[in-house]
PDB file of C-alpha atoms in Angstrom:
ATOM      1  CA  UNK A   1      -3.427   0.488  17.164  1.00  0.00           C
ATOM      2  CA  UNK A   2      -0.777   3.177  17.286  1.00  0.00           C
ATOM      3  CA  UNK A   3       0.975   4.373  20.310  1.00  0.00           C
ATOM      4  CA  UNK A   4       1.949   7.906  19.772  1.00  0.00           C
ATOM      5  CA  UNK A   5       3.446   8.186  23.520  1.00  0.00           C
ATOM      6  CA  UNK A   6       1.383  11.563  23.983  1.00  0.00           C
ATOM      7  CA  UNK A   7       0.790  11.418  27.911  1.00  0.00           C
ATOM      8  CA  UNK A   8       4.377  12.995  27.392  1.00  0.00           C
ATOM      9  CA  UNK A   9       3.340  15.959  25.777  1.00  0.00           C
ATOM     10  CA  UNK A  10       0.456  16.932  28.267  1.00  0.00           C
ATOM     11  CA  UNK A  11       1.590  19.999  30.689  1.00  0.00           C
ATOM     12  CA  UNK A  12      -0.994  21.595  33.400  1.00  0.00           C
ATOM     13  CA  UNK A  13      -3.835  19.462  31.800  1.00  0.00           C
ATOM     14  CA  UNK A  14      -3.175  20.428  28.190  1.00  0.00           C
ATOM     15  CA  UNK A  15      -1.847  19.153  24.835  1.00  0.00           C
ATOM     16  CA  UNK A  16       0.952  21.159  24.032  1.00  0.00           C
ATOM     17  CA  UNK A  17       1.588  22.173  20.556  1.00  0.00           C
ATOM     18  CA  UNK A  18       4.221  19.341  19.931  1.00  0.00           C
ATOM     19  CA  UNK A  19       1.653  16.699  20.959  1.00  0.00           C
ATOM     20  CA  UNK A  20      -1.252  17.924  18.754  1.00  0.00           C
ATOM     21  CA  UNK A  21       1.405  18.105  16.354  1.00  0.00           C
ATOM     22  CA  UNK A  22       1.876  14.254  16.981  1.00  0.00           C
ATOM     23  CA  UNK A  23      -1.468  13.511  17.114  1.00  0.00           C
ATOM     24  CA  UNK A  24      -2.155  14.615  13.910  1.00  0.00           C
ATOM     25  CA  UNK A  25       0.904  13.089  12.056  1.00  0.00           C
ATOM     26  CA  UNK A  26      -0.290   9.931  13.996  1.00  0.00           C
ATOM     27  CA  UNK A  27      -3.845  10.561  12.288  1.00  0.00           C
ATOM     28  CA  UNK A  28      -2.987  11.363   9.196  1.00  0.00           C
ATOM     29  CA  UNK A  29      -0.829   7.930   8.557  1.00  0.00           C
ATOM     30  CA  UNK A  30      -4.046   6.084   9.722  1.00  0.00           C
ATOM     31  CA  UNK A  31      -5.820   7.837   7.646  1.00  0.00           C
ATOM     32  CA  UNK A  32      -3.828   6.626   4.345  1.00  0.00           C
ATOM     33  CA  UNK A  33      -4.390   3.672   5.417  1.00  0.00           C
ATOM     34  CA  UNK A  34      -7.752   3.681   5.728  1.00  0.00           C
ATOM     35  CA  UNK A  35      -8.577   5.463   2.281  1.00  0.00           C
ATOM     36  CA  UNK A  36      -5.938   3.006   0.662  1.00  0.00           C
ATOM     37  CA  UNK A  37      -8.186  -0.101   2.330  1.00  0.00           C
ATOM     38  CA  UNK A  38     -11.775   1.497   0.931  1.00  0.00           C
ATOM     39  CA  UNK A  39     -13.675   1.165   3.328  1.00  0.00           C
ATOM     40  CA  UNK A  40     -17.111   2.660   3.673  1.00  0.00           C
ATOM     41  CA  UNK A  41     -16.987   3.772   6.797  1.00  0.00           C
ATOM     42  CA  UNK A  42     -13.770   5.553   9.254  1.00  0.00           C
ATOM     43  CA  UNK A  43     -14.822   6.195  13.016  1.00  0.00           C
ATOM     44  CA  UNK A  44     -11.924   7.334  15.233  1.00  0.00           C
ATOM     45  CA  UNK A  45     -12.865   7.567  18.571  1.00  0.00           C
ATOM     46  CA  UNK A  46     -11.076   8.573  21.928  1.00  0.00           C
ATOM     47  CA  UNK A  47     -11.577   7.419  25.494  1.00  0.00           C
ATOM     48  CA  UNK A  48     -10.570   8.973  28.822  1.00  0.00           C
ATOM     49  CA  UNK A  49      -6.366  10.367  27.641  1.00  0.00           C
ATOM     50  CA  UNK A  50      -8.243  12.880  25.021  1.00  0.00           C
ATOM     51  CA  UNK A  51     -11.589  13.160  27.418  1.00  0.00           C
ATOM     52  CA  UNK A  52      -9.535  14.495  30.578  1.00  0.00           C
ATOM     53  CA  UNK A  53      -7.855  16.905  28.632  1.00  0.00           C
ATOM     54  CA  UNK A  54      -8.401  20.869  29.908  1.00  0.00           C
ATOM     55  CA  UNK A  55      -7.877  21.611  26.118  1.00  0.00           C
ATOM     56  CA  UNK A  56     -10.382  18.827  24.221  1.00  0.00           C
ATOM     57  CA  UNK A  57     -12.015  20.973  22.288  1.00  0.00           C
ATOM     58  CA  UNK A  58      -8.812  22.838  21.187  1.00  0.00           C
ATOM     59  CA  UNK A  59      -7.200  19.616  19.650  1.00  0.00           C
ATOM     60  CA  UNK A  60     -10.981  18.090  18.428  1.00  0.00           C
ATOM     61  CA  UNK A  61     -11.288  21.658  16.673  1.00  0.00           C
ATOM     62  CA  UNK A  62      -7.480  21.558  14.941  1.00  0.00           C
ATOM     63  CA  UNK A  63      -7.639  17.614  13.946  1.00  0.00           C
ATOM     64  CA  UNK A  64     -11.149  18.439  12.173  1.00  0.00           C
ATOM     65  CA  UNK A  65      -9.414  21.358  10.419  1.00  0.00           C
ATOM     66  CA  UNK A  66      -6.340  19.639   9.168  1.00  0.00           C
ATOM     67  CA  UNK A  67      -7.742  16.369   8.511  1.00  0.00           C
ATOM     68  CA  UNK A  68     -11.498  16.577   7.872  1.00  0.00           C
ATOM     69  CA  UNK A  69     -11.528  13.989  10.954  1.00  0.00           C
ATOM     70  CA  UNK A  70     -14.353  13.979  13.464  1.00  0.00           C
ATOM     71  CA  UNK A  71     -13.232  12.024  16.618  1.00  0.00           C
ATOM     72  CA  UNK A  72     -15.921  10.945  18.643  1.00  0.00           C
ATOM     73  CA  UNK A  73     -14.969  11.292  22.417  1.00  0.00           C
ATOM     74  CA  UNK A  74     -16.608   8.390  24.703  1.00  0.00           C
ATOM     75  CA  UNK A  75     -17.964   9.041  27.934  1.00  0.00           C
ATOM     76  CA  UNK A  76     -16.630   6.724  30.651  1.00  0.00           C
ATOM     77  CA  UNK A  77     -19.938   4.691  30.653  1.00  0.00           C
ATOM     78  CA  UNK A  78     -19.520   4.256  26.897  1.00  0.00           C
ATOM     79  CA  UNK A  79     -15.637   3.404  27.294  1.00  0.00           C
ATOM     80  CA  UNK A  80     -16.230   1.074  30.189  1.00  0.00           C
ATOM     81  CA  UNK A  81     -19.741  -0.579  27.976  1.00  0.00           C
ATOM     82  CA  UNK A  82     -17.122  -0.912  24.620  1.00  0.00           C
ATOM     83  CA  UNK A  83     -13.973  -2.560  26.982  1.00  0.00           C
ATOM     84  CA  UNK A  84     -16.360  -5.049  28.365  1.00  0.00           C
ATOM     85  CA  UNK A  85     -17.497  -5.925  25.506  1.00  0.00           C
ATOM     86  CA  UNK A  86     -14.639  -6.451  23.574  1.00  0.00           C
ATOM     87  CA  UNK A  87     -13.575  -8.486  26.785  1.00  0.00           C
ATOM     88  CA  UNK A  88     -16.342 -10.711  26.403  1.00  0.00           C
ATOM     89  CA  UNK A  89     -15.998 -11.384  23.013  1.00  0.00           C
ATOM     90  CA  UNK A  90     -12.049 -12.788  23.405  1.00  0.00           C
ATOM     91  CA  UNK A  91     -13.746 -14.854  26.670  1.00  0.00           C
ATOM     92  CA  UNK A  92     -16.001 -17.118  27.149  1.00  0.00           C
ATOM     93  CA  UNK A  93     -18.097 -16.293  30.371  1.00  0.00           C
ATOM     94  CA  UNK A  94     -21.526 -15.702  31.145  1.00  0.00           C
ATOM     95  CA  UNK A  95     -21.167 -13.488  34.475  1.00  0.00           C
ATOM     96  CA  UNK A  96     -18.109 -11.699  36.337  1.00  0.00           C
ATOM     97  CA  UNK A  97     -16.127  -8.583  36.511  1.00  0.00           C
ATOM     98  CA  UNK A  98     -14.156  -7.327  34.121  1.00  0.00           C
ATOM     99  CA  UNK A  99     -11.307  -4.719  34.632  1.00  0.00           C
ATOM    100  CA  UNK A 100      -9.758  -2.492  32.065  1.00  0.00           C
ATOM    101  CA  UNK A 101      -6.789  -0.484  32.729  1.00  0.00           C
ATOM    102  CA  UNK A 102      -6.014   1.765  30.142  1.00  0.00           C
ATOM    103  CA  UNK A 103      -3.227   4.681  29.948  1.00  0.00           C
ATOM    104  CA  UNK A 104      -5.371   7.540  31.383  1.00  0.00           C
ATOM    105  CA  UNK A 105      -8.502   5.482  33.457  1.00  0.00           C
ATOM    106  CA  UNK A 106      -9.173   2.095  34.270  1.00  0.00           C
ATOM    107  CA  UNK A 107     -12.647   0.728  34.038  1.00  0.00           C
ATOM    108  CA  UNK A 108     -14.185  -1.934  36.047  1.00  0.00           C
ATOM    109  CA  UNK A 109     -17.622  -3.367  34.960  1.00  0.00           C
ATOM    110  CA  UNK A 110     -19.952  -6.594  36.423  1.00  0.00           C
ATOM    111  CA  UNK A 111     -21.793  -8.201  33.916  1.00  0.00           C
ATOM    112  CA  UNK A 112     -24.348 -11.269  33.761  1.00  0.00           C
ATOM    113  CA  UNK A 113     -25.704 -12.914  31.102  1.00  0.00           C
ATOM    114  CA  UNK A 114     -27.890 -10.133  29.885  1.00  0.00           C
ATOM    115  CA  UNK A 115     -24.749  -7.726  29.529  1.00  0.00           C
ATOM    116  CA  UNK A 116     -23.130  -5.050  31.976  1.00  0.00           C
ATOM    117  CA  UNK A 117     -24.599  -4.001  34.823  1.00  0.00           C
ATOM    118  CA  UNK A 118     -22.828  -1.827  36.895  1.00  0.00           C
ATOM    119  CA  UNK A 119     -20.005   0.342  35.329  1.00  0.00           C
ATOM    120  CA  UNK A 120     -16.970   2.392  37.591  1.00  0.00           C
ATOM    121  CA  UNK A 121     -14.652   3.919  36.383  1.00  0.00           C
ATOM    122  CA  UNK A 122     -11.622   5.106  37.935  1.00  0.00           C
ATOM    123  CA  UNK A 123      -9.650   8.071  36.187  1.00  0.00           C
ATOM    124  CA  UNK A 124      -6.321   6.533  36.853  1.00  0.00           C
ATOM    125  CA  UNK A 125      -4.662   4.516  34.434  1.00  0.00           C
ATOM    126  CA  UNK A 126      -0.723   2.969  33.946  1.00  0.00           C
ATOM    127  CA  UNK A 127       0.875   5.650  32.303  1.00  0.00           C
ATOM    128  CA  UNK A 128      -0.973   8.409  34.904  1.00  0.00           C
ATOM    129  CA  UNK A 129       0.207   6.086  37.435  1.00  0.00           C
ATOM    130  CA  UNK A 130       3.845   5.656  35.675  1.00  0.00           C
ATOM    131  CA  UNK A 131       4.356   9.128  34.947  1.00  0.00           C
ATOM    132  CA  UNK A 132       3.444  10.796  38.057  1.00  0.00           C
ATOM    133  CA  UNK A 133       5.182   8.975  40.395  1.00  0.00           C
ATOM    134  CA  UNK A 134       8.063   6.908  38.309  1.00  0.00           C
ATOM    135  CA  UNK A 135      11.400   8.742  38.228  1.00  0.00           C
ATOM    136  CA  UNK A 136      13.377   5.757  35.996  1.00  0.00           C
ATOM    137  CA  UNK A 137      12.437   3.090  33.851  1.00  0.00           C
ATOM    138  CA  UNK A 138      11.718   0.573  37.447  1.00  0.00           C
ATOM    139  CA  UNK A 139       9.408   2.203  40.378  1.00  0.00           C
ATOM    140  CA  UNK A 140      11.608   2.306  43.894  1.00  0.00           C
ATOM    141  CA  UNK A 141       9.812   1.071  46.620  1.00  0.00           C
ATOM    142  CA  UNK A 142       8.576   4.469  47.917  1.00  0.00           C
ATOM    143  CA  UNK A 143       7.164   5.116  44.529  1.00  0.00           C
ATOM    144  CA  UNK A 144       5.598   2.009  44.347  1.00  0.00           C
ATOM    145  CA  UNK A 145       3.691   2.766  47.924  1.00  0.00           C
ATOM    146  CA  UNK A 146       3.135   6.261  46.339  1.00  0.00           C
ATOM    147  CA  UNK A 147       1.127   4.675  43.417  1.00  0.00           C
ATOM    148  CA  UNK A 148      -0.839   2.204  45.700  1.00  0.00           C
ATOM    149  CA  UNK A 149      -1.603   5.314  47.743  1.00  0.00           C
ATOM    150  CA  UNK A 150      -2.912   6.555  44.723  1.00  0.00           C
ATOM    151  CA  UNK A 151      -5.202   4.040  43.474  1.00  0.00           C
ATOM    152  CA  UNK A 152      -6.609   3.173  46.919  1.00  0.00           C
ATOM    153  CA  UNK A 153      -7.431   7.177  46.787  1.00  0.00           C
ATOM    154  CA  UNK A 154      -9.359   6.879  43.998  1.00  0.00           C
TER     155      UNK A 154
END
């Protein structure tokens, strides 16, 4: 897992140019990696950060140009399916709810025995939360009740 730190790049909704710039340095390494390990098969994939984007398809269309990469963007019912999952499979639990809070959403999913059930998924996430309402490194006590304000929105 890289973190490329690109929430800081994204102005009015969009990618800038810097940040698909990033993006695709960031792919690129990953990809020598991958073609030094020889493996048979490479499947990048985003989740809810490239999803909300205004400019997706922009940044899908310039990584497939300059890389030959096809990233497969999840839907939130396949994000929130994938983060249970690999939830369950760390823990050992046969019913419950599970809660996933990513950079750009959070997903919360109950599950029984059989699998997941019932999937929600909130399109906040920590560094939404940080970045809109954090003005230093700490949150001050107003932005703190500005960010529960937030999530009890949603």
């Amino acid at each position: 897992k890289y973190t490329a730190g690109l929430i800081t790049y994204v102005h009015d909704g969009e990618l800038s140019g810097k940040g698909i710039k990033k993006l695709i340095k960031t792919l690129a390494s990953i990809k020598n990696i991958v073609g030094g390990l020889k493996v048979d098969t490479f499947s990048p994939f985003a989740t809810a950060f490239l999803r909300n984007l205004d400019n997706t398809e922009e940044v899908l269309a310039r990584v497939k140009e300059e890389l030959d990469i096809d990233i497969d963007v999840l839907d939130q019912v396949e994000e929130a399916f994938l983060g249970n999952v690999g939830i369950r499979s760390e823990v050992e639990i046969e019913s419950g709810l599970s809660i996933d809070i990513g950079g750009a959403s959070t997903e919360v999913v109950y599950f029984d025995e059989e699998g997941p059930k019932v999937f929600l998924n909130l399109n906040i996430g920590s560094l939404l939360l940080y970045t809109a309402n954090v003005s230093s490194i700490l949150p001050k006590k107003k932005e703190m009740r500005a960010i529960k304000k937030t999530v009890l929105r949603e």
